[in-house]
């Protein structure tokens, strides 16, 4: 997390991911996403949302096959 990283509420994080608040709360409870605890408040850094998306992005088949080269 950088010092300029915006902290999002659970509701804002859910909106960014296009999910419900319950899903975000479950990610937090299971520690599957980074979060910041400010007293009772929970905030999610924007970089954590970006990292979560990047880690779960599935490459296309063309991209995955290009790593192995041509078949003999």
Short mmCIF file of N, CA, C and O in Angstrom, two decimals:
data_model
loop_
_atom_site.label_atom_id
_atom_site.label_comp_id
_atom_site.label_asym_id
_atom_site.label_seq_id
_atom_site.Cartn_x
_atom_site.Cartn_y
_atom_site.Cartn_z
N UNK A 1 0.85 -1.18 0.00
CA UNK A 1 0.00 0.00 0.00
C UNK A 1 0.89 1.24 0.00
O UNK A 1 1.80 1.35 0.80
N UNK A 2 0.60 2.15 -0.89
CA UNK A 2 1.34 3.40 -0.92
C UNK A 2 0.62 4.43 -0.06
O UNK A 2 -0.55 4.26 0.28
N UNK A 3 1.32 5.50 0.27
CA UNK A 3 0.71 6.52 1.12
C UNK A 3 -0.40 7.27 0.39
O UNK A 3 -1.24 7.87 1.03
N UNK A 4 -0.41 7.23 -0.95
CA UNK A 4 -1.46 7.90 -1.70
C UNK A 4 -2.59 6.95 -2.08
O UNK A 4 -3.50 7.33 -2.79
N UNK A 5 -2.52 5.72 -1.61
CA UNK A 5 -3.53 4.71 -1.91
C UNK A 5 -4.84 5.07 -1.20
O UNK A 5 -4.88 5.22 0.02
N UNK A 6 -5.91 5.21 -1.96
CA UNK A 6 -7.20 5.56 -1.40
C UNK A 6 -7.79 4.36 -0.66
O UNK A 6 -7.76 3.24 -1.16
N UNK A 7 -8.33 4.61 0.52
CA UNK A 7 -8.98 3.57 1.30
C UNK A 7 -10.48 3.59 1.00
O UNK A 7 -11.12 4.63 1.08
N UNK A 8 -11.00 2.43 0.64
CA UNK A 8 -12.40 2.30 0.27
C UNK A 8 -13.20 1.68 1.40
O UNK A 8 -12.69 0.83 2.13
N UNK A 9 -14.45 2.07 1.52
CA UNK A 9 -15.34 1.41 2.46
C UNK A 9 -15.70 0.04 1.88
O UNK A 9 -15.46 -0.23 0.69
N UNK A 10 -16.31 -0.79 2.68
CA UNK A 10 -16.74 -2.10 2.21
C UNK A 10 -17.75 -1.92 1.06
O UNK A 10 -17.69 -2.64 0.06
N UNK A 11 -18.62 -0.96 1.20
CA UNK A 11 -19.63 -0.70 0.17
C UNK A 11 -18.97 -0.26 -1.14
O UNK A 11 -19.36 -0.71 -2.22
N UNK A 12 -17.98 0.62 -1.06
CA UNK A 12 -17.27 1.08 -2.25
C UNK A 12 -16.51 -0.06 -2.91
O UNK A 12 -16.48 -0.16 -4.14
N UNK A 13 -15.87 -0.91 -2.11
CA UNK A 13 -15.14 -2.05 -2.65
C UNK A 13 -16.09 -3.01 -3.36
O UNK A 13 -15.77 -3.52 -4.44
N UNK A 14 -17.26 -3.23 -2.78
CA UNK A 14 -18.26 -4.10 -3.40
C UNK A 14 -18.70 -3.52 -4.74
O UNK A 14 -18.84 -4.25 -5.73
N UNK A 15 -18.88 -2.23 -4.78
CA UNK A 15 -19.28 -1.57 -6.03
C UNK A 15 -18.19 -1.70 -7.09
O UNK A 15 -18.48 -1.98 -8.25
N UNK A 16 -16.93 -1.52 -6.70
CA UNK A 16 -15.81 -1.63 -7.64
C UNK A 16 -15.73 -3.04 -8.24
O UNK A 16 -15.40 -3.21 -9.40
N UNK A 17 -16.00 -4.06 -7.41
CA UNK A 17 -15.92 -5.44 -7.89
C UNK A 17 -17.23 -5.91 -8.51
O UNK A 17 -17.30 -7.01 -9.07
N UNK A 18 -18.28 -5.12 -8.37
CA UNK A 18 -19.58 -5.51 -8.90
C UNK A 18 -20.19 -6.66 -8.12
O UNK A 18 -20.84 -7.53 -8.70
N UNK A 19 -19.95 -6.66 -6.82
CA UNK A 19 -20.47 -7.73 -5.97
C UNK A 19 -21.29 -7.13 -4.83
O UNK A 19 -21.41 -5.91 -4.71
N UNK A 20 -21.79 -7.99 -3.99
CA UNK A 20 -22.51 -7.53 -2.81
C UNK A 20 -21.56 -7.29 -1.65
O UNK A 20 -20.41 -7.77 -1.65
N UNK A 21 -22.05 -6.58 -0.67
CA UNK A 21 -21.27 -6.28 0.53
C UNK A 21 -20.91 -7.56 1.28
O UNK A 21 -19.81 -7.68 1.82
N UNK A 22 -21.82 -8.52 1.30
CA UNK A 22 -21.56 -9.78 2.02
C UNK A 22 -20.34 -10.49 1.47
O UNK A 22 -19.57 -11.10 2.22
N UNK A 23 -20.14 -10.44 0.14
CA UNK A 23 -18.97 -11.08 -0.48
C UNK A 23 -17.69 -10.43 0.02
O UNK A 23 -16.72 -11.13 0.38
N UNK A 24 -17.66 -9.11 0.05
CA UNK A 24 -16.47 -8.39 0.53
C UNK A 24 -16.21 -8.72 1.99
O UNK A 24 -15.07 -8.96 2.40
N UNK A 25 -17.26 -8.73 2.79
CA UNK A 25 -17.09 -9.06 4.22
C UNK A 25 -16.54 -10.48 4.40
O UNK A 25 -15.74 -10.74 5.28
N UNK A 26 -16.97 -11.40 3.53
CA UNK A 26 -16.45 -12.77 3.60
C UNK A 26 -14.97 -12.80 3.22
O UNK A 26 -14.17 -13.51 3.84
N UNK A 27 -14.58 -12.04 2.18
CA UNK A 27 -13.17 -11.96 1.80
C UNK A 27 -12.33 -11.45 2.98
O UNK A 27 -11.23 -11.94 3.23
N UNK A 28 -12.85 -10.46 3.67
CA UNK A 28 -12.14 -9.90 4.83
C UNK A 28 -12.06 -10.93 5.95
O UNK A 28 -10.99 -11.16 6.52
N UNK A 29 -13.18 -11.56 6.25
CA UNK A 29 -13.21 -12.55 7.34
C UNK A 29 -12.25 -13.70 7.08
O UNK A 29 -11.56 -14.17 7.99
N UNK A 30 -12.18 -14.14 5.83
CA UNK A 30 -11.30 -15.26 5.46
C UNK A 30 -9.88 -14.79 5.13
O UNK A 30 -9.04 -15.59 4.76
N UNK A 31 -9.65 -13.49 5.27
CA UNK A 31 -8.35 -12.87 4.99
C UNK A 31 -7.84 -13.20 3.59
O UNK A 31 -6.67 -13.48 3.37
N UNK A 32 -8.76 -13.13 2.63
CA UNK A 32 -8.41 -13.36 1.24
C UNK A 32 -8.12 -12.06 0.51
O UNK A 32 -7.77 -12.08 -0.67
N UNK A 33 -8.28 -10.93 1.20
CA UNK A 33 -7.97 -9.63 0.64
C UNK A 33 -7.36 -8.77 1.74
O UNK A 33 -7.72 -8.92 2.92
N UNK A 34 -6.40 -7.92 1.35
CA UNK A 34 -5.78 -7.04 2.35
C UNK A 34 -6.78 -5.98 2.79
O UNK A 34 -7.57 -5.49 1.98
N UNK A 35 -6.73 -5.62 4.06
CA UNK A 35 -7.59 -4.56 4.55
C UNK A 35 -6.90 -3.82 5.69
O UNK A 35 -5.90 -4.29 6.23
N UNK A 36 -7.44 -2.65 6.00
CA UNK A 36 -6.89 -1.81 7.06
C UNK A 36 -7.96 -1.68 8.14
O UNK A 36 -9.11 -1.40 7.84
N UNK A 37 -7.56 -1.89 9.38
CA UNK A 37 -8.48 -1.77 10.51
C UNK A 37 -8.21 -0.45 11.20
O UNK A 37 -7.10 -0.19 11.65
N UNK A 38 -9.20 0.42 11.25
CA UNK A 38 -9.11 1.72 11.91
C UNK A 38 -10.13 1.74 13.05
O UNK A 38 -11.26 2.15 12.85
N UNK A 39 -9.70 1.23 14.20
CA UNK A 39 -10.66 1.06 15.29
C UNK A 39 -11.65 -0.02 14.89
O UNK A 39 -11.28 -1.12 14.57
N UNK A 40 -12.94 0.34 14.87
CA UNK A 40 -13.96 -0.60 14.44
C UNK A 40 -14.17 -0.58 12.93
O UNK A 40 -14.79 -1.47 12.37
N UNK A 41 -13.64 0.45 12.27
CA UNK A 41 -13.84 0.60 10.83
C UNK A 41 -12.89 -0.28 10.04
O UNK A 41 -11.74 -0.47 10.43
N UNK A 42 -13.37 -0.78 8.93
CA UNK A 42 -12.56 -1.59 8.02
C UNK A 42 -12.51 -0.87 6.69
O UNK A 42 -13.54 -0.46 6.16
N UNK A 43 -11.31 -0.71 6.14
CA UNK A 43 -11.13 -0.08 4.84
C UNK A 43 -10.25 -0.97 3.98
O UNK A 43 -9.35 -1.64 4.47
N UNK A 44 -10.52 -0.93 2.67
CA UNK A 44 -9.77 -1.74 1.72
C UNK A 44 -9.00 -0.79 0.80
O UNK A 44 -9.62 0.05 0.15
N UNK A 45 -7.68 -0.93 0.74
CA UNK A 45 -6.90 -0.08 -0.18
C UNK A 45 -7.26 -0.39 -1.63
O UNK A 45 -7.51 -1.55 -1.97
N UNK A 46 -7.26 0.63 -2.47
CA UNK A 46 -7.53 0.43 -3.90
C UNK A 46 -6.55 -0.56 -4.50
O UNK A 46 -6.92 -1.36 -5.36
N UNK A 47 -5.30 -0.52 -4.05
CA UNK A 47 -4.29 -1.44 -4.58
C UNK A 47 -4.63 -2.89 -4.24
O UNK A 47 -4.29 -3.80 -4.99
N UNK A 48 -5.31 -3.13 -3.12
CA UNK A 48 -5.72 -4.48 -2.75
C UNK A 48 -6.80 -4.99 -3.69
O UNK A 48 -6.81 -6.17 -4.06
N UNK A 49 -7.69 -4.09 -4.10
CA UNK A 49 -8.73 -4.47 -5.07
C UNK A 49 -8.08 -4.81 -6.41
O UNK A 49 -8.39 -5.83 -7.02
N UNK A 50 -7.14 -3.97 -6.85
CA UNK A 50 -6.44 -4.21 -8.12
C UNK A 50 -5.67 -5.53 -8.06
O UNK A 50 -5.68 -6.31 -9.02
N UNK A 51 -5.00 -5.80 -6.94
CA UNK A 51 -4.23 -7.05 -6.79
C UNK A 51 -5.16 -8.26 -6.79
O UNK A 51 -4.85 -9.29 -7.40
N UNK A 52 -6.30 -8.13 -6.13
CA UNK A 52 -7.28 -9.23 -6.08
C UNK A 52 -7.76 -9.57 -7.49
O UNK A 52 -7.83 -10.73 -7.87
N UNK A 53 -8.05 -8.54 -8.29
CA UNK A 53 -8.49 -8.74 -9.66
C UNK A 53 -7.38 -9.38 -10.49
O UNK A 53 -7.60 -10.34 -11.23
N UNK A 54 -6.16 -8.85 -10.36
CA UNK A 54 -5.01 -9.36 -11.14
C UNK A 54 -4.73 -10.83 -10.83
O UNK A 54 -4.48 -11.63 -11.74
N UNK A 55 -4.79 -11.20 -9.55
CA UNK A 55 -4.50 -12.59 -9.14
C UNK A 55 -5.53 -13.57 -9.68
O UNK A 55 -5.24 -14.74 -9.87
N UNK A 56 -6.75 -13.09 -9.93
CA UNK A 56 -7.82 -13.98 -10.35
C UNK A 56 -8.18 -13.86 -11.82
O UNK A 56 -9.14 -14.46 -12.27
N UNK A 57 -7.40 -13.08 -12.57
CA UNK A 57 -7.65 -12.93 -14.00
C UNK A 57 -7.10 -14.15 -14.73
O UNK A 57 -5.94 -14.51 -14.58
N UNK A 58 -7.96 -14.78 -15.50
CA UNK A 58 -7.60 -15.99 -16.24
C UNK A 58 -7.16 -15.56 -17.64
O UNK A 58 -7.90 -14.87 -18.34
N UNK A 59 -5.94 -15.98 -18.06
CA UNK A 59 -5.47 -15.59 -19.39
C UNK A 59 -6.26 -16.32 -20.48
O UNK A 59 -6.84 -17.39 -20.25
N UNK A 60 -6.26 -15.75 -21.68
CA UNK A 60 -6.92 -16.40 -22.81
C UNK A 60 -6.11 -17.62 -23.22
O UNK A 60 -4.92 -17.73 -22.91
N UNK A 61 -6.74 -18.52 -23.95
CA UNK A 61 -6.03 -19.72 -24.40
C UNK A 61 -4.89 -19.39 -25.34
O UNK A 61 -3.84 -19.99 -25.28
N UNK A 62 -5.08 -18.43 -26.22
CA UNK A 62 -4.01 -18.03 -27.14
C UNK A 62 -2.79 -17.55 -26.40
O UNK A 62 -1.66 -17.87 -26.75
N UNK A 63 -3.00 -16.80 -25.33
CA UNK A 63 -1.88 -16.30 -24.53
C UNK A 63 -1.20 -17.45 -23.77
O UNK A 63 0.01 -17.52 -23.71
N UNK A 64 -1.99 -18.34 -23.22
CA UNK A 64 -1.43 -19.45 -22.45
C UNK A 64 -0.63 -20.40 -23.34
O UNK A 64 0.42 -20.89 -22.96
N UNK A 65 -1.12 -20.65 -24.56
CA UNK A 65 -0.44 -21.58 -25.46
C UNK A 65 0.86 -21.01 -26.00
O UNK A 65 1.79 -21.73 -26.29
N UNK A 66 0.93 -19.70 -26.14
CA UNK A 66 2.12 -19.09 -26.73
C UNK A 66 3.35 -19.30 -25.87
O UNK A 66 4.46 -19.22 -26.35
N UNK A 67 3.18 -19.60 -24.60
CA UNK A 67 4.32 -19.85 -23.73
C UNK A 67 5.04 -21.14 -24.09
O UNK A 67 6.22 -21.31 -23.84
N UNK A 68 4.32 -22.09 -24.68
CA UNK A 68 4.89 -23.40 -24.92
C UNK A 68 5.48 -23.58 -26.33
O UNK A 68 6.11 -24.55 -26.62
N UNK A 69 5.23 -22.63 -27.20
CA UNK A 69 5.78 -22.72 -28.54
C UNK A 69 4.93 -23.65 -29.42
O UNK A 69 3.85 -24.09 -29.03
N UNK A 70 5.45 -23.96 -30.60
CA UNK A 70 4.72 -24.79 -31.55
C UNK A 70 4.92 -26.27 -31.23
O UNK A 70 5.95 -26.69 -30.77
N UNK A 71 3.87 -27.03 -31.55
CA UNK A 71 3.94 -28.48 -31.36
C UNK A 71 4.75 -29.06 -32.52
O UNK A 71 4.74 -28.55 -33.64
N UNK A 72 5.45 -30.16 -32.28
CA UNK A 72 6.28 -30.79 -33.31
C UNK A 72 5.46 -31.50 -34.34
O UNK A 72 4.42 -31.94 -34.19
#
